[in-house]
Tab-separated table of C-alpha atoms and ligand atoms in Angstrom:
chain	number	residue	atom	x	y	z
A	1	UNK	CA	23.492	-17.104	-13.002
A	2	UNK	CA	20.506	-18.613	-11.541
A	3	UNK	CA	17.520	-19.481	-13.860
A	4	UNK	CA	14.223	-20.249	-12.072
A	5	UNK	CA	11.931	-22.476	-15.148
A	6	UNK	CA	7.894	-22.224	-14.135
A	7	UNK	CA	4.608	-23.829	-15.705
A	8	UNK	CA	3.647	-19.162	-16.476
A	9	UNK	CA	5.095	-16.106	-15.765
A	10	UNK	CA	3.293	-13.078	-15.402
A	11	UNK	CA	5.621	-10.911	-18.095
A	12	UNK	CA	3.994	-7.136	-18.950
A	13	UNK	CA	3.003	-9.269	-22.604
A	14	UNK	CA	0.740	-11.785	-20.288
A	15	UNK	CA	0.744	-14.742	-18.729
A	16	UNK	CA	3.715	-16.799	-20.367
A	17	UNK	CA	3.360	-20.728	-20.566
A	18	UNK	CA	7.114	-22.416	-20.006
A	19	UNK	CA	9.375	-19.562	-19.656
A	20	UNK	CA	11.986	-19.053	-17.838
A	21	UNK	CA	13.996	-15.894	-15.609
A	22	UNK	CA	17.777	-15.601	-16.053
A	23	UNK	CA	18.852	-13.489	-12.843
A	24	UNK	CA	21.494	-12.433	-10.232
A	25	UNK	CA	20.378	-9.692	-8.189
A	26	UNK	CA	18.306	-8.128	-10.887
A	27	UNK	CA	16.346	-9.687	-14.066
A	28	UNK	CA	18.972	-10.399	-17.306
A	29	UNK	CA	16.562	-11.678	-19.684
A	30	UNK	CA	13.506	-14.206	-19.911
A	31	UNK	CA	12.937	-16.535	-22.500
A	32	UNK	CA	12.893	-20.181	-23.443
A	33	UNK	CA	14.953	-22.338	-20.987
A	34	UNK	CA	16.660	-24.055	-23.605
A	35	UNK	CA	17.258	-20.639	-24.972
A	36	UNK	CA	19.232	-19.655	-21.926
A	37	UNK	CA	20.649	-22.810	-21.097
A	38	UNK	CA	22.857	-22.250	-24.214
A	39	UNK	CA	23.115	-18.558	-23.067
A	40	UNK	CA	24.621	-19.266	-19.999
A	41	UNK	CA	25.708	-23.546	-19.455
A	42	UNK	CA	26.896	-22.650	-16.012
A	43	UNK	CA	23.472	-21.283	-14.572
A	44	UNK	CA	22.149	-23.545	-11.485
A	45	UNK	CA	18.854	-24.055	-12.899
A	46	UNK	CA	14.863	-24.583	-10.610
A	47	UNK	CA	12.143	-26.163	-11.491
A	48	UNK	CA	9.152	-24.346	-9.522
A	49	UNK	CA	7.052	-26.905	-9.775
A	50	UNK	CA	3.646	-27.983	-11.310
A	51	UNK	CA	1.722	-25.468	-11.998
A	52	UNK	CA	3.631	-22.659	-10.970
A	53	UNK	CA	3.073	-19.411	-11.683
A	54	UNK	CA	6.137	-16.976	-11.126
A	55	UNK	CA	5.017	-13.187	-10.901
A	56	UNK	CA	6.889	-10.256	-9.500
A	57	UNK	CA	6.949	-10.073	-5.940
A	58	UNK	CA	4.056	-8.112	-4.883
A	59	UNK	CA	3.535	-4.872	-3.579
A	60	UNK	CA	1.169	-3.440	-0.583
A	61	UNK	CA	1.138	0.034	-0.340
A	62	UNK	CA	-0.110	1.131	2.176
A	63	UNK	CA	0.229	-1.040	5.471
A	64	UNK	CA	0.695	0.413	9.026
A	65	UNK	CA	2.649	-1.988	11.517
A	66	UNK	CA	2.403	0.445	14.821
A	67	UNK	CA	-1.364	-0.842	15.340
A	68	UNK	CA	-0.377	-4.812	14.628
A	69	UNK	CA	-1.777	-5.759	18.302
A	70	UNK	CA	-5.473	-5.229	17.160
A	71	UNK	CA	-7.221	-8.151	16.838
A	72	UNK	CA	-10.830	-7.815	18.922
A	73	UNK	CA	-10.445	-4.423	20.155
A	74	UNK	CA	-11.713	-1.498	17.676
A	75	UNK	CA	-15.487	-1.299	16.898
A	76	UNK	CA	-16.110	-1.890	13.309
A	77	UNK	CA	-18.632	-1.238	11.523
A	78	UNK	CA	-18.862	3.165	10.917
A	79	UNK	CA	-16.407	5.322	10.742
A	80	UNK	CA	-16.924	7.647	14.028
A	81	UNK	CA	-16.664	4.446	16.164
A	82	UNK	CA	-13.851	3.662	15.364
A	83	UNK	CA	-11.966	6.255	15.490
A	84	UNK	CA	-13.660	6.734	19.361
A	85	UNK	CA	-12.261	3.408	19.626
A	86	UNK	CA	-8.743	4.207	18.466
A	87	UNK	CA	-8.365	7.230	20.644
A	88	UNK	CA	-9.733	5.201	23.927
A	89	UNK	CA	-7.480	2.328	23.087
A	90	UNK	CA	-4.285	3.909	21.664
A	91	UNK	CA	-2.283	4.126	24.722
A	92	UNK	CA	-2.885	0.479	24.761
A	93	UNK	CA	-2.771	-1.213	21.522
A	94	UNK	CA	0.863	0.843	21.104
A	95	UNK	CA	1.625	-1.018	24.591
A	96	UNK	CA	1.252	-4.104	22.964
A	97	UNK	CA	2.709	-3.783	19.952
A	98	UNK	CA	6.408	-4.642	20.593
A	99	UNK	CA	9.440	-5.133	17.404
A	100	UNK	CA	8.750	-8.919	17.635
A	101	UNK	CA	5.428	-8.964	16.809
A	102	UNK	CA	5.327	-6.702	13.914
A	103	UNK	CA	7.952	-8.824	12.559
A	104	UNK	CA	6.244	-11.168	12.456
A	105	UNK	CA	3.426	-9.689	10.666
A	106	UNK	CA	5.886	-8.397	8.521
A	107	UNK	CA	6.685	-12.160	7.779
A	108	UNK	CA	3.198	-12.408	7.502
A	109	UNK	CA	3.223	-9.942	4.264
A	110	UNK	CA	6.447	-11.926	3.247
A	111	UNK	CA	4.664	-15.550	3.200
A	112	UNK	CA	1.708	-13.938	0.597
A	113	UNK	CA	4.190	-13.193	-1.106
A	114	UNK	CA	4.467	-8.990	-0.692
A	115	UNK	CA	8.360	-8.105	-1.737
A	116	UNK	CA	7.538	-4.270	-1.037
A	117	UNK	CA	5.548	-2.420	1.224
A	118	UNK	CA	4.549	0.685	2.621
A	119	UNK	CA	4.758	1.406	5.715
A	120	UNK	CA	2.717	4.590	7.605
A	121	UNK	CA	4.762	4.957	10.406
A	122	UNK	CA	2.972	8.027	13.044
A	123	UNK	CA	5.635	8.098	15.709
A	124	UNK	CA	9.272	5.984	14.004
A	125	UNK	CA	8.475	3.109	16.571
A	126	UNK	CA	8.373	0.206	13.461
A	127	UNK	CA	11.411	2.154	11.960
A	128	UNK	CA	13.732	-1.176	13.899
A	129	UNK	CA	11.658	-4.028	12.352
A	130	UNK	CA	11.445	-2.907	9.359
A	131	UNK	CA	15.106	-2.218	8.769
A	132	UNK	CA	15.054	-6.406	9.909
A	133	UNK	CA	12.418	-7.117	7.853
A	134	UNK	CA	13.557	-8.707	4.435
A	135	UNK	CA	11.368	-6.633	2.101
A	136	UNK	CA	12.035	-3.192	0.924
A	137	UNK	CA	10.616	-1.053	2.494
A	138	UNK	CA	9.329	2.646	1.992
A	139	UNK	CA	9.034	4.763	4.714
A	140	UNK	CA	6.304	6.853	4.908
A	141	UNK	CA	6.759	9.313	8.021
A	142	UNK	CA	3.051	11.008	8.643
A	143	UNK	CA	2.290	14.375	10.208
A	144	UNK	CA	-0.753	14.611	12.091
A	145	UNK	CA	-1.827	17.424	14.312
A	146	UNK	CA	-4.382	20.329	13.391
A	147	UNK	CA	-4.055	22.633	16.231
A	148	UNK	CA	-1.637	25.347	15.237
A	149	UNK	CA	-0.599	25.722	19.332
A	150	UNK	CA	1.151	22.075	18.977
A	151	UNK	CA	1.764	21.837	15.187
A	152	UNK	CA	5.612	23.711	15.536
A	153	UNK	CA	6.201	20.779	18.227
A	154	UNK	CA	4.719	18.268	15.585
A	155	UNK	CA	6.397	19.361	12.849
A	156	UNK	CA	9.972	19.169	14.359
A	157	UNK	CA	9.558	15.664	15.327
A	158	UNK	CA	8.385	14.879	11.852
A	159	UNK	CA	11.373	15.888	10.250
A	160	UNK	CA	13.294	14.182	13.346
A	161	UNK	CA	12.167	11.009	12.322
A	162	UNK	CA	12.750	11.817	8.161
A	163	UNK	CA	16.351	11.662	9.226
A	164	UNK	CA	16.073	8.661	11.574
A	165	UNK	CA	14.730	6.998	8.017
A	166	UNK	CA	17.427	9.164	5.885
A	167	UNK	CA	19.812	7.380	8.396
A	168	UNK	CA	18.798	3.833	7.242
A	169	UNK	CA	18.427	3.759	3.632
A	170	UNK	CA	20.844	2.311	0.836
A	171	UNK	CA	21.750	-0.173	3.035
A	172	UNK	CA	18.465	-1.425	4.509
A	173	UNK	CA	16.746	-1.371	1.617
A	174	UNK	CA	14.235	1.412	3.146
A	175	UNK	CA	13.277	4.599	0.993
A	176	UNK	CA	12.379	7.780	3.275
A	177	UNK	CA	9.205	8.693	2.542
A	178	UNK	CA	5.685	11.430	3.762
A	179	UNK	CA	2.765	10.929	4.672
A	180	UNK	CA	0.441	13.185	5.701
A	181	UNK	CA	-2.177	11.992	8.235
A	182	UNK	CA	-5.383	14.080	6.000
A	183	UNK	CA	-7.350	16.560	5.820
A	184	UNK	CA	-8.817	16.880	8.885
A	185	UNK	CA	-6.256	16.872	11.237
A	186	UNK	CA	-3.143	18.596	9.514
A	187	UNK	CA	-2.810	22.675	10.069
A	188	UNK	CA	-2.648	23.783	6.476
A	189	UNK	CA	0.402	25.670	7.454
A	190	UNK	CA	2.642	22.959	8.341
A	191	UNK	CA	1.665	20.383	5.103
A	192	UNK	CA	2.672	23.163	2.851
A	193	UNK	CA	6.394	22.339	4.796
A	194	UNK	CA	5.418	19.001	4.825
A	195	UNK	CA	5.014	18.995	1.081
A	196	UNK	CA	8.151	21.257	0.207
A	197	UNK	CA	10.066	18.743	2.358
A	198	UNK	CA	8.960	16.258	-0.168
A	199	UNK	CA	10.073	18.026	-3.593
A	200	UNK	CA	13.249	19.032	-2.334
A	201	UNK	CA	13.607	16.140	-1.604
A	202	UNK	CA	12.181	13.999	-4.186
A	203	UNK	CA	10.885	11.459	-1.604
A	204	UNK	CA	7.195	9.974	-1.773
A	205	UNK	CA	4.336	11.591	-0.427
A	206	UNK	CA	1.379	9.675	0.683
A	207	UNK	CA	-2.246	11.342	2.078
A	208	UNK	CA	-4.975	9.353	3.244
A	209	UNK	CA	-8.011	11.292	1.623
A	210	UNK	CA	-12.320	11.303	1.873
A	211	UNK	CA	-12.438	8.211	3.762
A	212	UNK	CA	-15.748	8.709	5.328
A	213	UNK	CA	-18.906	10.040	4.566
A	214	UNK	CA	-18.073	12.225	7.906
A	215	UNK	CA	-14.840	13.540	6.347
A	216	UNK	CA	-16.852	14.785	3.707
A	217	UNK	CA	-18.953	16.728	6.111
A	218	UNK	CA	-16.774	17.963	8.425
A	219	UNK	CA	-14.412	19.427	5.803
A	220	UNK	CA	-17.533	20.963	3.723
A	221	UNK	CA	-19.857	22.172	6.136
A	222	UNK	CA	-18.380	21.725	9.929
A	223	UNK	CA	-20.976	19.547	10.613
A	224	UNK	CA	-21.349	15.768	11.430
A	225	UNK	CA	-20.280	13.302	13.163
A	226	UNK	CA	-16.187	15.130	13.082
A	227	UNK	CA	-18.543	18.264	14.927
A	228	UNK	CA	-18.277	16.395	18.686
A	229	UNK	CA	-14.491	14.232	18.249
A	230	UNK	CA	-13.320	17.368	17.975
A	231	UNK	CA	-15.354	19.527	20.237
A	232	UNK	CA	-14.485	16.506	22.681
A	233	UNK	CA	-10.722	16.100	22.204
A	234	UNK	CA	-9.973	19.363	20.453
A	235	UNK	CA	-11.872	22.336	21.732
A	236	UNK	CA	-12.753	23.466	18.361
A	237	UNK	CA	-15.514	23.125	15.799
A	238	UNK	CA	-14.399	24.300	13.088
A	239	UNK	CA	-12.570	22.226	10.836
A	240	UNK	CA	-8.520	23.468	9.634
A	241	UNK	CA	-8.884	23.166	6.072
A	242	UNK	CA	-11.456	22.826	3.248
A	243	UNK	CA	-11.104	19.446	0.853
A	244	UNK	CA	-10.074	22.064	-1.876
A	245	UNK	CA	-7.236	24.170	0.124
A	246	UNK	CA	-6.527	20.187	0.694
A	247	UNK	CA	-6.007	19.097	-2.227
A	248	UNK	CA	-4.987	22.194	-3.905
A	249	UNK	CA	-1.568	21.584	-2.060
A	250	UNK	CA	-0.120	18.460	-3.762
A	251	UNK	CA	-1.143	20.342	-7.232
A	252	UNK	CA	3.100	20.075	-8.284
A	253	UNK	CA	3.912	16.703	-6.534
A	254	UNK	CA	2.391	13.564	-7.901
A	255	UNK	CA	0.771	12.053	-4.150
A	256	UNK	CA	-0.411	8.463	-3.582
A	257	UNK	CA	-3.754	9.479	-2.070
A	258	UNK	CA	-5.328	6.635	0.146
A	259	UNK	CA	-8.779	5.449	0.107
A	260	UNK	CA	-10.548	8.420	-1.793
A	261	UNK	CA	-13.939	6.380	-1.407
A	262	UNK	CA	-16.027	9.611	-0.951
A	263	UNK	CA	-14.509	11.526	-3.923
A	264	UNK	CA	-16.534	13.278	-6.409
A	265	UNK	CA	-15.905	12.815	-10.101
A	266	UNK	CA	-14.894	16.234	-9.937
A	267	UNK	CA	-12.159	15.727	-7.623
A	268	UNK	CA	-11.382	12.431	-9.387
A	269	UNK	CA	-10.487	14.199	-12.586
A	270	UNK	CA	-8.738	16.706	-10.514
A	271	UNK	CA	-5.932	14.570	-9.500
A	272	UNK	CA	-5.774	12.583	-12.756
A	273	UNK	CA	-5.414	15.541	-14.261
A	274	UNK	CA	-2.669	16.158	-11.816
A	275	UNK	CA	-0.599	12.743	-12.074
A	276	UNK	CA	-1.541	11.309	-8.477
A	277	UNK	CA	-2.637	7.645	-7.408
A	278	UNK	CA	-4.854	6.095	-5.257
A	279	UNK	CA	-4.262	3.144	-3.124
A	280	UNK	CA	-7.185	1.360	-2.412
A	281	UNK	CA	-7.752	-0.455	0.841
A	282	UNK	CA	-11.639	-2.720	0.142
A	283	UNK	CA	-11.777	-4.735	3.704
A	284	UNK	CA	-10.844	-1.155	5.348
A	285	UNK	CA	-13.477	0.950	3.239
A	286	UNK	CA	-15.872	-2.268	4.307
A	287	UNK	CA	-15.363	-2.400	8.097
A	288	UNK	CA	-15.370	0.936	8.923
A	289	UNK	CA	-18.623	1.545	7.092
A	290	UNK	CA	-16.972	3.823	4.102
A	291	UNK	CA	-18.636	2.319	1.251
A	292	UNK	CA	-16.680	1.306	-2.356
A	293	UNK	CA	-14.128	3.070	-4.182
A	294	UNK	CA	-15.364	3.226	-7.699
A	295	UNK	CA	-12.742	1.653	-9.904
A	296	UNK	CA	-14.431	1.823	-12.652
A	297	UNK	CA	-14.352	6.038	-12.576
A	298	UNK	CA	-10.692	5.635	-11.258
A	299	UNK	CA	-10.360	3.668	-14.120
A	300	UNK	CA	-12.479	5.641	-17.161
A	301	UNK	CA	-9.977	8.819	-15.269
A	302	UNK	CA	-6.677	6.980	-15.839
A	303	UNK	CA	-5.588	7.176	-11.860
A	304	UNK	CA	-3.249	4.937	-11.123
A	305	UNK	CA	-4.087	2.583	-8.081
A	306	UNK	CA	-3.399	0.096	-6.117
A	307	UNK	CA	-4.769	-2.400	-3.870
A	308	UNK	CA	-3.514	-2.514	-0.550
A	309	UNK	CA	-4.458	-4.320	2.902
A	310	UNK	CA	-4.393	-1.202	5.273
A	311	UNK	CA	-3.433	-1.826	8.971
A	312	UNK	CA	-4.494	-3.663	11.012
A	313	UNK	CA	-6.132	-1.593	13.396
A	314	UNK	CA	-8.916	-1.931	10.177
A	315	UNK	CA	-8.128	-5.982	9.185
A	316	UNK	CA	-7.896	-9.085	10.476
A	317	UNK	CA	-4.869	-10.285	8.307
A	318	UNK	CA	-1.937	-8.381	6.288
A	319	UNK	CA	-2.550	-11.071	3.392
A	320	UNK	CA	-2.478	-9.660	0.079
A	321	UNK	CA	-4.423	-12.647	-1.578
A	322	UNK	CA	-7.272	-11.629	1.280
A	323	UNK	CA	-7.338	-8.216	0.311
A	324	UNK	CA	-7.072	-9.201	-4.057
A	325	UNK	CA	-10.628	-11.386	-2.874
A	326	UNK	CA	-12.187	-9.375	-1.080
A	327	UNK	CA	-11.731	-6.893	-4.406
A	328	UNK	CA	-12.837	-9.026	-6.439
A	329	UNK	CA	-16.079	-9.672	-3.968
A	330	UNK	CA	-16.703	-5.997	-3.612
A	331	UNK	CA	-16.669	-4.946	-7.369
A	332	UNK	CA	-19.271	-7.427	-8.227
A	333	UNK	CA	-20.428	-5.588	-11.733
A	334	UNK	CA	-17.531	-5.915	-13.505
A	335	UNK	CA	-16.531	-8.351	-15.858
A	336	UNK	CA	-14.833	-11.257	-13.528
A	337	UNK	CA	-11.648	-11.848	-16.416
A	338	UNK	CA	-10.726	-8.214	-16.542
A	339	UNK	CA	-11.170	-7.289	-13.105
A	340	UNK	CA	-8.623	-9.554	-11.767
A	341	UNK	CA	-5.945	-9.011	-14.571
A	342	UNK	CA	-6.569	-4.806	-13.508
A	343	UNK	CA	-5.914	-6.372	-9.715
A	344	UNK	CA	-3.101	-8.279	-10.102
A	345	UNK	CA	-1.649	-5.089	-12.017
A	346	UNK	CA	-2.978	-2.962	-9.210
A	347	UNK	CA	-0.249	-4.488	-6.703
A	348	UNK	CA	2.562	-5.390	-9.432
A	349	UNK	CA	3.579	-3.537	-11.600
A	350	UNK	CA	1.160	-0.300	-11.302
A	351	UNK	CA	2.495	-0.400	-7.586
A	352	UNK	CA	5.774	-0.199	-8.497
A	353	UNK	CA	5.164	2.846	-10.782
A	354	UNK	CA	3.507	4.728	-7.897
A	355	UNK	CA	6.641	4.346	-5.489
A	356	UNK	CA	8.651	4.752	-8.119
A	357	UNK	CA	10.682	1.194	-7.536
A	358	UNK	CA	12.297	-0.743	-9.651
A	359	UNK	CA	10.234	-3.624	-9.249
A	360	UNK	CA	7.390	-5.097	-10.348
A	361	UNK	CA	7.300	-6.237	-13.871
A	362	UNK	CA	9.235	-9.698	-15.322
A	363	UNK	CA	11.450	-8.123	-17.716
A	364	UNK	CA	15.326	-7.441	-18.062
A	365	UNK	CA	17.589	-5.041	-15.537
A	366	UNK	CA	14.424	-4.609	-13.062
A	367	UNK	CA	14.964	-5.807	-9.554
A	368	UNK	CA	14.839	-9.867	-9.001
A	369	UNK	CA	11.755	-10.394	-6.677
A	370	UNK	CA	9.779	-12.912	-7.722
A	371	UNK	CA	6.753	-14.584	-5.913
A	372	UNK	CA	5.923	-17.948	-6.871
A	373	UNK	CA	2.280	-19.666	-6.566
A	374	UNK	CA	1.494	-22.494	-6.715
A	375	UNK	CA	-2.507	-23.585	-8.917
A	376	UNK	CA	-3.664	-26.577	-7.337
A	377	UNK	CA	-4.244	-27.336	-10.303
A	378	UNK	CA	-3.901	-26.632	-13.947
A	379	UNK	CA	-6.019	-24.188	-15.239
A	380	UNK	CA	-8.041	-24.167	-19.012
A	381	UNK	CA	-7.119	-21.354	-20.121
A	382	UNK	CA	-4.078	-18.450	-19.324
A	383	UNK	CA	-6.891	-16.159	-19.536
A	384	UNK	CA	-7.952	-17.320	-15.763
A	385	UNK	CA	-4.958	-17.700	-14.292
A	386	UNK	CA	-5.158	-13.674	-12.296
A	387	UNK	CA	-8.167	-15.056	-11.093
A	388	UNK	CA	-7.542	-18.639	-10.051
A	389	UNK	CA	-4.390	-16.790	-8.372
A	390	UNK	CA	-6.608	-14.635	-6.171
A	391	UNK	CA	-9.418	-17.256	-6.111
A	392	UNK	CA	-6.465	-20.091	-4.581
A	393	UNK	CA	-3.831	-18.648	-3.088
A	394	UNK	CA	-3.138	-18.238	1.000
A	395	UNK	CA	0.745	-18.188	0.417
A	396	UNK	CA	3.352	-17.880	-1.760
A	397	UNK	CA	5.132	-20.921	-2.583
A	398	UNK	CA	8.611	-19.418	-3.511
A	399	UNK	CA	9.501	-15.601	-2.331
A	400	UNK	CA	12.990	-14.382	-3.745
A	401	UNK	CA	13.945	-10.694	-3.444
A	402	UNK	CA	17.177	-9.560	-4.391
A	403	UNK	CA	17.738	-12.711	-6.320
A	404	UNK	CA	17.790	-14.028	-2.340
A	405	UNK	CA	15.363	-16.510	-1.854
A	406	UNK	CA	14.194	-16.231	1.533
A	407	UNK	CA	10.647	-18.488	1.146
B	501	BEZ	C1	-5.726	15.917	15.107
B	501	BEZ	O1	-4.554	16.169	15.342
B	501	BEZ	O2	-6.491	17.448	14.437
B	501	BEZ	C2	-5.900	14.645	14.735
B	501	BEZ	C3	-5.633	13.273	15.473
B	501	BEZ	C4	-5.929	12.334	15.364
B	501	BEZ	C5	-6.849	12.757	14.600
B	501	BEZ	C6	-8.014	13.215	14.850
B	501	BEZ	C7	-8.119	14.370	14.309
B	502	FE2	FE1	-4.013	3.600	6.625
């Protein structure tokens, strides 16, 4: 048995002072050091240090490792200029993104305390890096293809990629899963089939949804900035689906929708009524000119949400604390303490529930995944710890996965 004692522990009941966690690969108990040394007299004891805060390992539910080579290449400021630049530089960016680079990005996440991530995989190229990574990975095989002529071939390739990720299950901390690229880029026939596959195999399911104003206008009117894009690259001037048709395809299976910045109240209410969740990527939304997700409305409708980094195609780091700081700045109107606590919950217990993994909470029976951070000084009140953690943390001081110390 191992005991970690920290100045503060983030528990489901809030921050507890001078708490101790007993663990092997799973958490066995959470109590005082005295009670746990009496219970486990032979345990190894580790004190995490002055002003330490022990969190469950953080969870980044949405990242694209395949675009890790981008730093200054892609065009930011608006969604369509960005998408055009992705098409233009796609091959060179993918070429430049080898296993070593992707693995180094999983390490960047690890050092920011991320012990689980959801990898959105367009081609399956990052499977090896994800197998090698220290973290738990929900491996979202992505389906793309709006053109009916190519849909079958793309769908078959997608099925092969699912199989490849299934063969890595269990031993390698990989959970196979399915992602739908978006309403504008996936033909409804293969969309329906993919949702069925997710349901039948009980695989986590995710989809980009209503990210930009251009997407909304294209789906509603067949007009706007997407029109010349589809005419140029796909020789078509009509969308393959509508917002309603796309959204209703997921009605019977809870799905993790990414962005939803342009979703209206009715659509958000519908997501809520079907038990869906949202991945909120504030920096990506800002850089691509997509706007702000109204998290007040998301909260009001009780839609579970996670804060996630998205990929380096629309971000400058995969550090979850950079993302949380951006979220604090973006959602400027509400009470700061409430927001900070909500954001910490969104990358721990709420994210774990969304990905359906037994992590994200410091309580007996959960996997022993921990991220310990050290505040620069003693907080004046336990009520400030969430905010002060977000403001002051660049890196976790220690990281554990399944009871094993990784950092
Ligand atoms: C498509 O297959 O329709 C598509 C792919 C990438 C971006 C946009 C559309
Ligand atoms: Fe994304």
